Amino acid sequence: MTKRPLDQIELRKLRAECVVGVYPSERAHPQPLLVDLALCFDARPAARGGGLAATIDYAKLAGEIRFLLAACRFYLLETAAEALAAYLLAPPTADLPRARVRAATLRLTKPRALAGGALASLTIHREAEEMEYGVEDKGRYRVDRIFEEAGCGIYRLRIAPGQRIPTHVHRVMEESEMVLGSGLYLQGRPVQPGSAFRWSRDFPHLWENRSDSEQTILCVDRPAFLPEDEIAVDVPDEKLVMPEPVSYYPREALRT
């Protein structure tokens, strides 16, 4: 019996900004990337009434892709594509349920890379069974190691109910974080899913999960995570500064 092909959801010409390239002119500023992807999964549970949790919410996923490309810096399209594929194929978390992606075909295009109207692009195909993800249990929270190279690392921080990541700073790493769940507090204040924050060096920040379920933060560190650079600081909660978030989810998506 021939195996049934998987169903697909496609995103085409998703525009994102990313520092990617080897030439000095490409390292100074982000440039546009066009993302085309096909995600293979089983659409039948959603078709039979399972709702968004049984399929892939492409509105939210598009925001997560845009966040990752904005936060990371890559020298090669190959590295950028591999990092995105690793994220797309990671098992979903409980606070952001979606169908499990079994395979992904991904194309990245640099529309400004060449003169004369030529387009430079790369296409890769990866399957979930190829991927390996490290998990580190830190007691209060768990860390999913999604992708790492010397220049940057992509992680999911999964904070247990009623726990916190104590106030800390980084003196080497630059960190960007995006809230995926709906029960997190930052600097003592509630934050909406899709909100992203960039932490400059020596900026104290405190995360708390005041909900009764695990909550997830999507995190990018540049360079990749350095354990010795997570430095606890004694700052009273009421003295913590709340930065202005950047929202990567459509407003309508926050009501689903």
PDB file of C-alpha atoms in Angstrom:
ATOM      1  CA  MET A   1       0.000   0.000   0.000  1.00  0.00           C
ATOM      2  CA  THR A   2       1.376   3.405  -0.993  1.00  0.00           C
ATOM      3  CA  LYS A   3       1.888   5.796   1.900  1.00  0.00           C
ATOM      4  CA  ARG A   4      -0.485   8.764   1.758  1.00  0.00           C
ATOM      5  CA  PRO A   5       1.316  12.094   1.151  1.00  0.00           C
ATOM      6  CA  LEU A   6       1.073  14.584   3.956  1.00  0.00           C
ATOM      7  CA  ASP A   7      -1.075  17.701   3.721  1.00  0.00           C
ATOM      8  CA  GLN A   8       0.612  21.080   3.369  1.00  0.00           C
ATOM      9  CA  ILE A   9       0.207  24.638   4.513  1.00  0.00           C
ATOM     10  CA  GLU A  10       2.250  27.123   2.509  1.00  0.00           C
ATOM     11  CA  LEU A  11       3.442  30.644   3.183  1.00  0.00           C
ATOM     12  CA  ARG A  12       4.703  32.585   0.193  1.00  0.00           C
ATOM     13  CA  LYS A  13       6.719  35.778  -0.050  1.00  0.00           C
ATOM     14  CA  LEU A  14       6.770  36.466   3.670  1.00  0.00           C
ATOM     15  CA  ARG A  15       8.992  39.518   3.992  1.00  0.00           C
ATOM     16  CA  ALA A  16      11.360  39.756   6.941  1.00  0.00           C
ATOM     17  CA  GLU A  17      14.431  41.804   7.838  1.00  0.00           C
ATOM     18  CA  CYS A  18      17.696  40.083   8.745  1.00  0.00           C
ATOM     19  CA  VAL A  19      21.416  40.725   8.950  1.00  0.00           C
ATOM     20  CA  VAL A  20      22.685  38.022   6.587  1.00  0.00           C
ATOM     21  CA  GLY A  21      25.755  37.971   4.362  1.00  0.00           C
ATOM     22  CA  VAL A  22      29.534  37.838   4.395  1.00  0.00           C
ATOM     23  CA  TYR A  23      30.396  41.240   2.950  1.00  0.00           C
ATOM     24  CA  PRO A  24      30.925  44.273   5.203  1.00  0.00           C
ATOM     25  CA  SER A  25      28.027  46.124   3.565  1.00  0.00           C
ATOM     26  CA  GLU A  26      25.731  43.235   4.552  1.00  0.00           C
ATOM     27  CA  ARG A  27      26.876  43.169   8.190  1.00  0.00           C
ATOM     28  CA  ALA A  28      26.036  46.783   8.996  1.00  0.00           C
ATOM     29  CA  HIS A  29      22.280  46.769   8.453  1.00  0.00           C
ATOM     30  CA  PRO A  30      19.399  44.309   8.042  1.00  0.00           C
ATOM     31  CA  GLN A  31      18.279  43.544   4.527  1.00  0.00           C
ATOM     32  CA  PRO A  32      14.978  42.103   3.304  1.00  0.00           C
ATOM     33  CA  LEU A  33      14.533  38.365   2.982  1.00  0.00           C
ATOM     34  CA  LEU A  34      11.624  36.628   1.285  1.00  0.00           C
ATOM     35  CA  VAL A  35      10.528  33.418   2.968  1.00  0.00           C
ATOM     36  CA  ASP A  36       8.589  30.702   1.161  1.00  0.00           C
ATOM     37  CA  LEU A  37       7.753  27.551   3.055  1.00  0.00           C
ATOM     38  CA  ALA A  38       5.615  24.434   2.847  1.00  0.00           C
ATOM     39  CA  LEU A  39       4.808  22.662   6.111  1.00  0.00           C
ATOM     40  CA  CYS A  40       3.709  19.035   5.950  1.00  0.00           C
ATOM     41  CA  PHE A  41       1.227  17.812   8.566  1.00  0.00           C
ATOM     42  CA  ASP A  42      -2.085  15.955   8.952  1.00  0.00           C
ATOM     43  CA  ALA A  43      -4.948  18.407   8.373  1.00  0.00           C
ATOM     44  CA  ARG A  44      -7.739  15.936   9.177  1.00  0.00           C
ATOM     45  CA  PRO A  45      -8.045  16.679  12.934  1.00  0.00           C
ATOM     46  CA  ALA A  46      -8.575  20.389  12.170  1.00  0.00           C
ATOM     47  CA  ALA A  47     -11.026  19.609   9.363  1.00  0.00           C
ATOM     48  CA  ARG A  48     -13.074  17.488  11.783  1.00  0.00           C
ATOM     49  CA  GLY A  49     -13.562  20.308  14.269  1.00  0.00           C
ATOM     50  CA  GLY A  50     -10.254  20.488  16.097  1.00  0.00           C
ATOM     51  CA  GLY A  51      -9.874  24.236  15.537  1.00  0.00           C
ATOM     52  CA  LEU A  52      -6.622  26.217  15.369  1.00  0.00           C
ATOM     53  CA  ALA A  53      -4.948  24.025  17.986  1.00  0.00           C
ATOM     54  CA  ALA A  54      -5.179  21.105  15.544  1.00  0.00           C
ATOM     55  CA  THR A  55      -3.659  22.953  12.607  1.00  0.00           C
ATOM     56  CA  ILE A  56      -0.968  25.624  12.089  1.00  0.00           C
ATOM     57  CA  ASP A  57      -1.855  29.213  12.916  1.00  0.00           C
ATOM     58  CA  TYR A  58       0.100  30.800  10.087  1.00  0.00           C
ATOM     59  CA  ALA A  59      -0.611  34.335  11.364  1.00  0.00           C
ATOM     60  CA  LYS A  60       1.267  33.613  14.596  1.00  0.00           C
ATOM     61  CA  LEU A  61       3.907  31.490  12.873  1.00  0.00           C
ATOM     62  CA  ALA A  62       4.692  34.305  10.448  1.00  0.00           C
ATOM     63  CA  GLY A  63       5.337  36.582  13.425  1.00  0.00           C
ATOM     64  CA  GLU A  64       7.658  34.040  15.040  1.00  0.00           C
ATOM     65  CA  ILE A  65       9.646  33.725  11.804  1.00  0.00           C
ATOM     66  CA  ARG A  66       9.944  37.500  11.486  1.00  0.00           C
ATOM     67  CA  PHE A  67      11.110  37.738  15.109  1.00  0.00           C
ATOM     68  CA  LEU A  68      13.769  35.053  14.668  1.00  0.00           C
ATOM     69  CA  LEU A  69      15.194  36.604  11.518  1.00  0.00           C
ATOM     70  CA  ALA A  70      15.228  40.078  13.074  1.00  0.00           C
ATOM     71  CA  ALA A  71      16.948  38.845  16.241  1.00  0.00           C
ATOM     72  CA  CYS A  72      19.545  36.550  14.657  1.00  0.00           C
ATOM     73  CA  ARG A  73      22.525  37.439  12.486  1.00  0.00           C
ATOM     74  CA  PHE A  74      23.832  35.003   9.906  1.00  0.00           C
ATOM     75  CA  TYR A  75      26.727  34.917   7.488  1.00  0.00           C
ATOM     76  CA  LEU A  76      25.105  32.403   5.150  1.00  0.00           C
ATOM     77  CA  LEU A  77      21.606  31.728   3.871  1.00  0.00           C
ATOM     78  CA  GLU A  78      22.343  28.079   4.607  1.00  0.00           C
ATOM     79  CA  THR A  79      22.632  28.809   8.324  1.00  0.00           C
ATOM     80  CA  ALA A  80      19.507  30.975   8.373  1.00  0.00           C
ATOM     81  CA  ALA A  81      17.497  28.265   6.598  1.00  0.00           C
ATOM     82  CA  GLU A  82      18.758  25.529   8.935  1.00  0.00           C
ATOM     83  CA  ALA A  83      17.875  27.589  12.002  1.00  0.00           C
ATOM     84  CA  LEU A  84      14.339  28.254  10.780  1.00  0.00           C
ATOM     85  CA  ALA A  85      13.820  24.609   9.819  1.00  0.00           C
ATOM     86  CA  ALA A  86      14.902  23.519  13.305  1.00  0.00           C
ATOM     87  CA  TYR A  87      12.323  25.837  14.850  1.00  0.00           C
ATOM     88  CA  LEU A  88       9.519  24.852  12.473  1.00  0.00           C
ATOM     89  CA  LEU A  89      10.041  21.142  13.144  1.00  0.00           C
ATOM     90  CA  ALA A  90      10.336  21.376  16.936  1.00  0.00           C
ATOM     91  CA  PRO A  91       7.523  19.715  18.911  1.00  0.00           C
ATOM     92  CA  PRO A  92       4.861  22.288  19.868  1.00  0.00           C
ATOM     93  CA  THR A  93       4.532  23.485  23.456  1.00  0.00           C
ATOM     94  CA  ALA A  94       1.354  23.211  25.535  1.00  0.00           C
ATOM     95  CA  ASP A  95       0.822  26.977  25.764  1.00  0.00           C
ATOM     96  CA  LEU A  96       0.993  27.376  21.969  1.00  0.00           C
ATOM     97  CA  PRO A  97      -0.679  24.215  20.650  1.00  0.00           C
ATOM     98  CA  ARG A  98      -0.459  23.477  16.942  1.00  0.00           C
ATOM     99  CA  ALA A  99      -0.253  20.456  14.697  1.00  0.00           C
ATOM    100  CA  ARG A 100       3.118  18.725  14.636  1.00  0.00           C
ATOM    101  CA  VAL A 101       5.032  19.596  11.479  1.00  0.00           C
ATOM    102  CA  ARG A 102       6.486  16.411  10.002  1.00  0.00           C
ATOM    103  CA  ALA A 103       8.517  17.951   7.176  1.00  0.00           C
ATOM    104  CA  ALA A 104       9.317  21.424   5.887  1.00  0.00           C
ATOM    105  CA  THR A 105      10.495  22.820   2.576  1.00  0.00           C
ATOM    106  CA  LEU A 106      11.934  26.295   2.975  1.00  0.00           C
ATOM    107  CA  ARG A 107      13.200  28.846   0.459  1.00  0.00           C
ATOM    108  CA  LEU A 108      15.035  32.047   1.412  1.00  0.00           C
ATOM    109  CA  THR A 109      15.540  34.738  -1.214  1.00  0.00           C
ATOM    110  CA  LYS A 110      17.769  37.828  -0.989  1.00  0.00           C
ATOM    111  CA  PRO A 111      16.182  40.323  -3.408  1.00  0.00           C
ATOM    112  CA  ARG A 112      18.988  42.892  -3.016  1.00  0.00           C
ATOM    113  CA  ALA A 113      21.971  40.552  -3.192  1.00  0.00           C
ATOM    114  CA  LEU A 114      22.662  40.869  -6.927  1.00  0.00           C
ATOM    115  CA  ALA A 115      22.544  43.599  -9.545  1.00  0.00           C
ATOM    116  CA  GLY A 116      20.597  43.441 -12.770  1.00  0.00           C
ATOM    117  CA  GLY A 117      17.404  42.097 -11.261  1.00  0.00           C
ATOM    118  CA  ALA A 118      18.813  38.639 -10.494  1.00  0.00           C
ATOM    119  CA  LEU A 119      17.577  36.869  -7.359  1.00  0.00           C
ATOM    120  CA  ALA A 120      19.755  34.725  -5.079  1.00  0.00           C
ATOM    121  CA  SER A 121      17.864  32.035  -3.165  1.00  0.00           C
ATOM    122  CA  LEU A 122      18.344  28.778  -1.306  1.00  0.00           C
ATOM    123  CA  THR A 123      15.855  25.935  -0.872  1.00  0.00           C
ATOM    124  CA  ILE A 124      16.156  23.171   1.726  1.00  0.00           C
ATOM    125  CA  HIS A 125      13.953  20.266   2.802  1.00  0.00           C
ATOM    126  CA  ARG A 126      14.090  18.801   6.298  1.00  0.00           C
ATOM    127  CA  GLU A 127      12.063  16.185   8.174  1.00  0.00           C
ATOM    128  CA  ALA A 128      11.206  16.084  11.855  1.00  0.00           C
ATOM    129  CA  GLU A 129      12.832  12.699  12.386  1.00  0.00           C
ATOM    130  CA  GLU A 130      16.190  14.202  11.353  1.00  0.00           C
ATOM    131  CA  MET A 131      16.143  16.761  14.143  1.00  0.00           C
ATOM    132  CA  GLU A 132      17.628  16.454  17.616  1.00  0.00           C
ATOM    133  CA  TYR A 133      16.850  18.885  20.423  1.00  0.00           C
ATOM    134  CA  GLY A 134      18.689  19.109  23.700  1.00  0.00           C
ATOM    135  CA  VAL A 135      16.671  19.799  26.850  1.00  0.00           C
ATOM    136  CA  GLU A 136      18.183  21.220  30.036  1.00  0.00           C
ATOM    137  CA  ASP A 137      16.215  21.133  33.282  1.00  0.00           C
ATOM    138  CA  LYS A 138      17.051  24.096  35.511  1.00  0.00           C
ATOM    139  CA  GLY A 139      14.428  23.367  38.154  1.00  0.00           C
ATOM    140  CA  ARG A 140      12.313  26.488  37.825  1.00  0.00           C
ATOM    141  CA  TYR A 141      12.287  26.175  34.053  1.00  0.00           C
ATOM    142  CA  ARG A 142      13.448  24.020  31.159  1.00  0.00           C
ATOM    143  CA  VAL A 143      15.471  25.053  28.141  1.00  0.00           C
ATOM    144  CA  ASP A 144      14.891  23.575  24.682  1.00  0.00           C
ATOM    145  CA  ARG A 145      18.021  24.024  22.591  1.00  0.00           C
ATOM    146  CA  ILE A 146      16.523  24.580  19.142  1.00  0.00           C
ATOM    147  CA  PHE A 147      19.590  25.720  17.197  1.00  0.00           C
ATOM    148  CA  GLU A 148      23.105  26.800  18.082  1.00  0.00           C
ATOM    149  CA  GLU A 149      26.165  28.055  16.255  1.00  0.00           C
ATOM    150  CA  ALA A 150      28.946  30.310  17.458  1.00  0.00           C
ATOM    151  CA  GLY A 151      27.224  33.533  16.430  1.00  0.00           C
ATOM    152  CA  CYS A 152      23.781  32.919  17.882  1.00  0.00           C
ATOM    153  CA  GLY A 153      21.533  30.426  19.612  1.00  0.00           C
ATOM    154  CA  ILE A 154      17.768  29.873  19.515  1.00  0.00           C
ATOM    155  CA  TYR A 155      16.092  28.517  22.646  1.00  0.00           C
ATOM    156  CA  ARG A 156      12.688  27.992  24.205  1.00  0.00           C
ATOM    157  CA  LEU A 157      12.522  28.823  27.915  1.00  0.00           C
ATOM    158  CA  ARG A 158       9.629  26.880  29.451  1.00  0.00           C
ATOM    159  CA  ILE A 159       8.826  28.323  32.874  1.00  0.00           C
ATOM    160  CA  ALA A 160       6.994  26.042  35.308  1.00  0.00           C
ATOM    161  CA  PRO A 161       3.754  27.228  36.963  1.00  0.00           C
ATOM    162  CA  GLY A 162       4.337  29.654  39.829  1.00  0.00           C
ATOM    163  CA  GLN A 163       8.058  29.947  39.066  1.00  0.00           C
ATOM    164  CA  ARG A 164      10.341  32.732  37.920  1.00  0.00           C
ATOM    165  CA  ILE A 165      13.633  33.304  36.159  1.00  0.00           C
ATOM    166  CA  PRO A 166      15.289  35.534  38.772  1.00  0.00           C
ATOM    167  CA  THR A 167      16.448  39.046  37.950  1.00  0.00           C
ATOM    168  CA  HIS A 168      19.657  38.897  35.936  1.00  0.00           C
ATOM    169  CA  VAL A 169      21.782  40.720  33.373  1.00  0.00           C
ATOM    170  CA  HIS A 170      24.109  39.773  30.539  1.00  0.00           C
ATOM    171  CA  ARG A 171      27.449  41.468  30.009  1.00  0.00           C
ATOM    172  CA  VAL A 172      28.543  39.670  26.835  1.00  0.00           C
ATOM    173  CA  MET A 173      25.395  38.397  25.148  1.00  0.00           C
ATOM    174  CA  GLU A 174      22.730  40.494  23.504  1.00  0.00           C
ATOM    175  CA  GLU A 175      19.373  38.830  24.026  1.00  0.00           C
ATOM    176  CA  SER A 176      15.996  39.066  22.311  1.00  0.00           C
ATOM    177  CA  GLU A 177      12.929  37.332  23.731  1.00  0.00           C
ATOM    178  CA  MET A 178       9.385  36.811  22.455  1.00  0.00           C
ATOM    179  CA  VAL A 179       6.489  35.695  24.649  1.00  0.00           C
ATOM    180  CA  LEU A 180       4.561  32.723  23.248  1.00  0.00           C
ATOM    181  CA  GLY A 181       2.242  31.922  26.175  1.00  0.00           C
ATOM    182  CA  SER A 182      -0.441  34.011  27.852  1.00  0.00           C
ATOM    183  CA  GLY A 183       0.438  33.806  31.552  1.00  0.00           C
ATOM    184  CA  LEU A 184       3.800  35.537  31.815  1.00  0.00           C
ATOM    185  CA  TYR A 185       4.826  38.633  33.750  1.00  0.00           C
ATOM    186  CA  LEU A 186       7.877  40.735  32.926  1.00  0.00           C
ATOM    187  CA  GLN A 187       9.260  43.192  35.491  1.00  0.00           C
ATOM    188  CA  GLY A 188       6.110  42.440  37.520  1.00  0.00           C
ATOM    189  CA  ARG A 189       3.694  43.350  34.704  1.00  0.00           C
ATOM    190  CA  PRO A 190       1.597  41.079  32.455  1.00  0.00           C
ATOM    191  CA  VAL A 191       2.690  40.731  28.846  1.00  0.00           C
ATOM    192  CA  GLN A 192       0.684  39.613  25.840  1.00  0.00           C
ATOM    193  CA  PRO A 193       1.651  36.716  23.564  1.00  0.00           C
ATOM    194  CA  GLY A 194       3.666  37.893  20.587  1.00  0.00           C
ATOM    195  CA  SER A 195       5.389  40.657  22.560  1.00  0.00           C
ATOM    196  CA  ALA A 196       9.145  40.825  21.974  1.00  0.00           C
ATOM    197  CA  PHE A 197      11.882  42.564  23.940  1.00  0.00           C
ATOM    198  CA  ARG A 198      15.537  43.198  23.206  1.00  0.00           C
ATOM    199  CA  TRP A 199      17.888  43.236  26.185  1.00  0.00           C
ATOM    200  CA  SER A 200      21.007  45.288  25.846  1.00  0.00           C
ATOM    201  CA  ARG A 201      23.951  44.403  28.029  1.00  0.00           C
ATOM    202  CA  ASP A 202      23.541  45.114  31.775  1.00  0.00           C
ATOM    203  CA  PHE A 203      19.741  45.555  31.510  1.00  0.00           C
ATOM    204  CA  PRO A 204      18.128  43.742  34.491  1.00  0.00           C
ATOM    205  CA  HIS A 205      15.086  41.628  33.649  1.00  0.00           C
ATOM    206  CA  LEU A 206      12.787  39.315  35.581  1.00  0.00           C
ATOM    207  CA  TRP A 207      10.312  36.758  34.194  1.00  0.00           C
ATOM    208  CA  GLU A 208       7.498  35.190  36.236  1.00  0.00           C
ATOM    209  CA  ASN A 209       4.864  32.602  35.401  1.00  0.00           C
ATOM    210  CA  ARG A 210       1.827  33.388  37.536  1.00  0.00           C
ATOM    211  CA  SER A 211      -0.409  30.917  35.678  1.00  0.00           C
ATOM    212  CA  ASP A 212      -1.174  27.280  36.511  1.00  0.00           C
ATOM    213  CA  SER A 213       0.461  25.914  33.345  1.00  0.00           C
ATOM    214  CA  GLU A 214       3.918  25.987  31.761  1.00  0.00           C
ATOM    215  CA  GLN A 215       4.616  29.157  29.754  1.00  0.00           C
ATOM    216  CA  THR A 216       7.167  29.619  26.982  1.00  0.00           C
ATOM    217  CA  ILE A 217       9.565  32.352  25.884  1.00  0.00           C
ATOM    218  CA  LEU A 218      11.295  32.161  22.503  1.00  0.00           C
ATOM    219  CA  CYS A 219      14.842  33.393  23.072  1.00  0.00           C
ATOM    220  CA  VAL A 220      17.733  34.406  20.802  1.00  0.00           C
ATOM    221  CA  ASP A 221      21.206  34.953  22.277  1.00  0.00           C
ATOM    222  CA  ARG A 222      24.099  36.526  20.390  1.00  0.00           C
ATOM    223  CA  PRO A 223      26.581  34.887  20.758  1.00  0.00           C
ATOM    224  CA  ALA A 224      25.083  31.510  21.650  1.00  0.00           C
ATOM    225  CA  PHE A 225      24.208  31.101  25.325  1.00  0.00           C
ATOM    226  CA  LEU A 226      27.101  31.502  27.765  1.00  0.00           C
ATOM    227  CA  PRO A 227      26.183  30.073  31.196  1.00  0.00           C
ATOM    228  CA  GLU A 228      28.663  32.313  32.982  1.00  0.00           C
ATOM    229  CA  ASP A 229      27.023  35.384  31.418  1.00  0.00           C
ATOM    230  CA  GLU A 230      23.674  34.899  33.187  1.00  0.00           C
ATOM    231  CA  ILE A 231      24.501  37.061  36.170  1.00  0.00           C
ATOM    232  CA  ALA A 232      22.042  37.407  39.053  1.00  0.00           C
ATOM    233  CA  VAL A 233      21.588  40.960  40.318  1.00  0.00           C
ATOM    234  CA  ASP A 234      19.868  42.300  43.422  1.00  0.00           C
ATOM    235  CA  VAL A 235      17.417  44.872  42.100  1.00  0.00           C
ATOM    236  CA  PRO A 236      14.093  45.463  43.914  1.00  0.00           C
ATOM    237  CA  ASP A 237      11.172  44.410  41.721  1.00  0.00           C
ATOM    238  CA  GLU A 238       9.625  47.876  41.910  1.00  0.00           C
ATOM    239  CA  LYS A 239      12.826  49.404  40.480  1.00  0.00           C
ATOM    240  CA  LEU A 240      12.822  47.278  37.325  1.00  0.00           C
ATOM    241  CA  VAL A 241      12.279  49.240  34.117  1.00  0.00           C
ATOM    242  CA  MET A 242       9.649  47.981  31.673  1.00  0.00           C
ATOM    243  CA  PRO A 243      10.849  48.326  28.059  1.00  0.00           C
ATOM    244  CA  GLU A 244       8.499  49.013  25.162  1.00  0.00           C
ATOM    245  CA  PRO A 245       7.518  45.754  23.448  1.00  0.00           C
ATOM    246  CA  VAL A 246       7.377  45.037  19.728  1.00  0.00           C
ATOM    247  CA  SER A 247       4.341  42.945  18.806  1.00  0.00           C
ATOM    248  CA  TYR A 248       4.794  40.181  16.233  1.00  0.00           C
ATOM    249  CA  TYR A 249       1.260  38.752  16.382  1.00  0.00           C
ATOM    250  CA  PRO A 250      -1.711  40.371  14.635  1.00  0.00           C
ATOM    251  CA  ARG A 251      -4.112  41.899  17.110  1.00  0.00           C
ATOM    252  CA  GLU A 252      -6.880  39.574  15.922  1.00  0.00           C
ATOM    253  CA  ALA A 253      -4.713  36.549  16.693  1.00  0.00           C
ATOM    254  CA  LEU A 254      -4.597  37.492  20.377  1.00  0.00           C
ATOM    255  CA  ARG A 255      -8.329  36.784  20.663  1.00  0.00           C
ATOM    256  CA  THR A 256      -8.067  33.195  19.381  1.00  0.00           C
TER     257      THR A 256
END
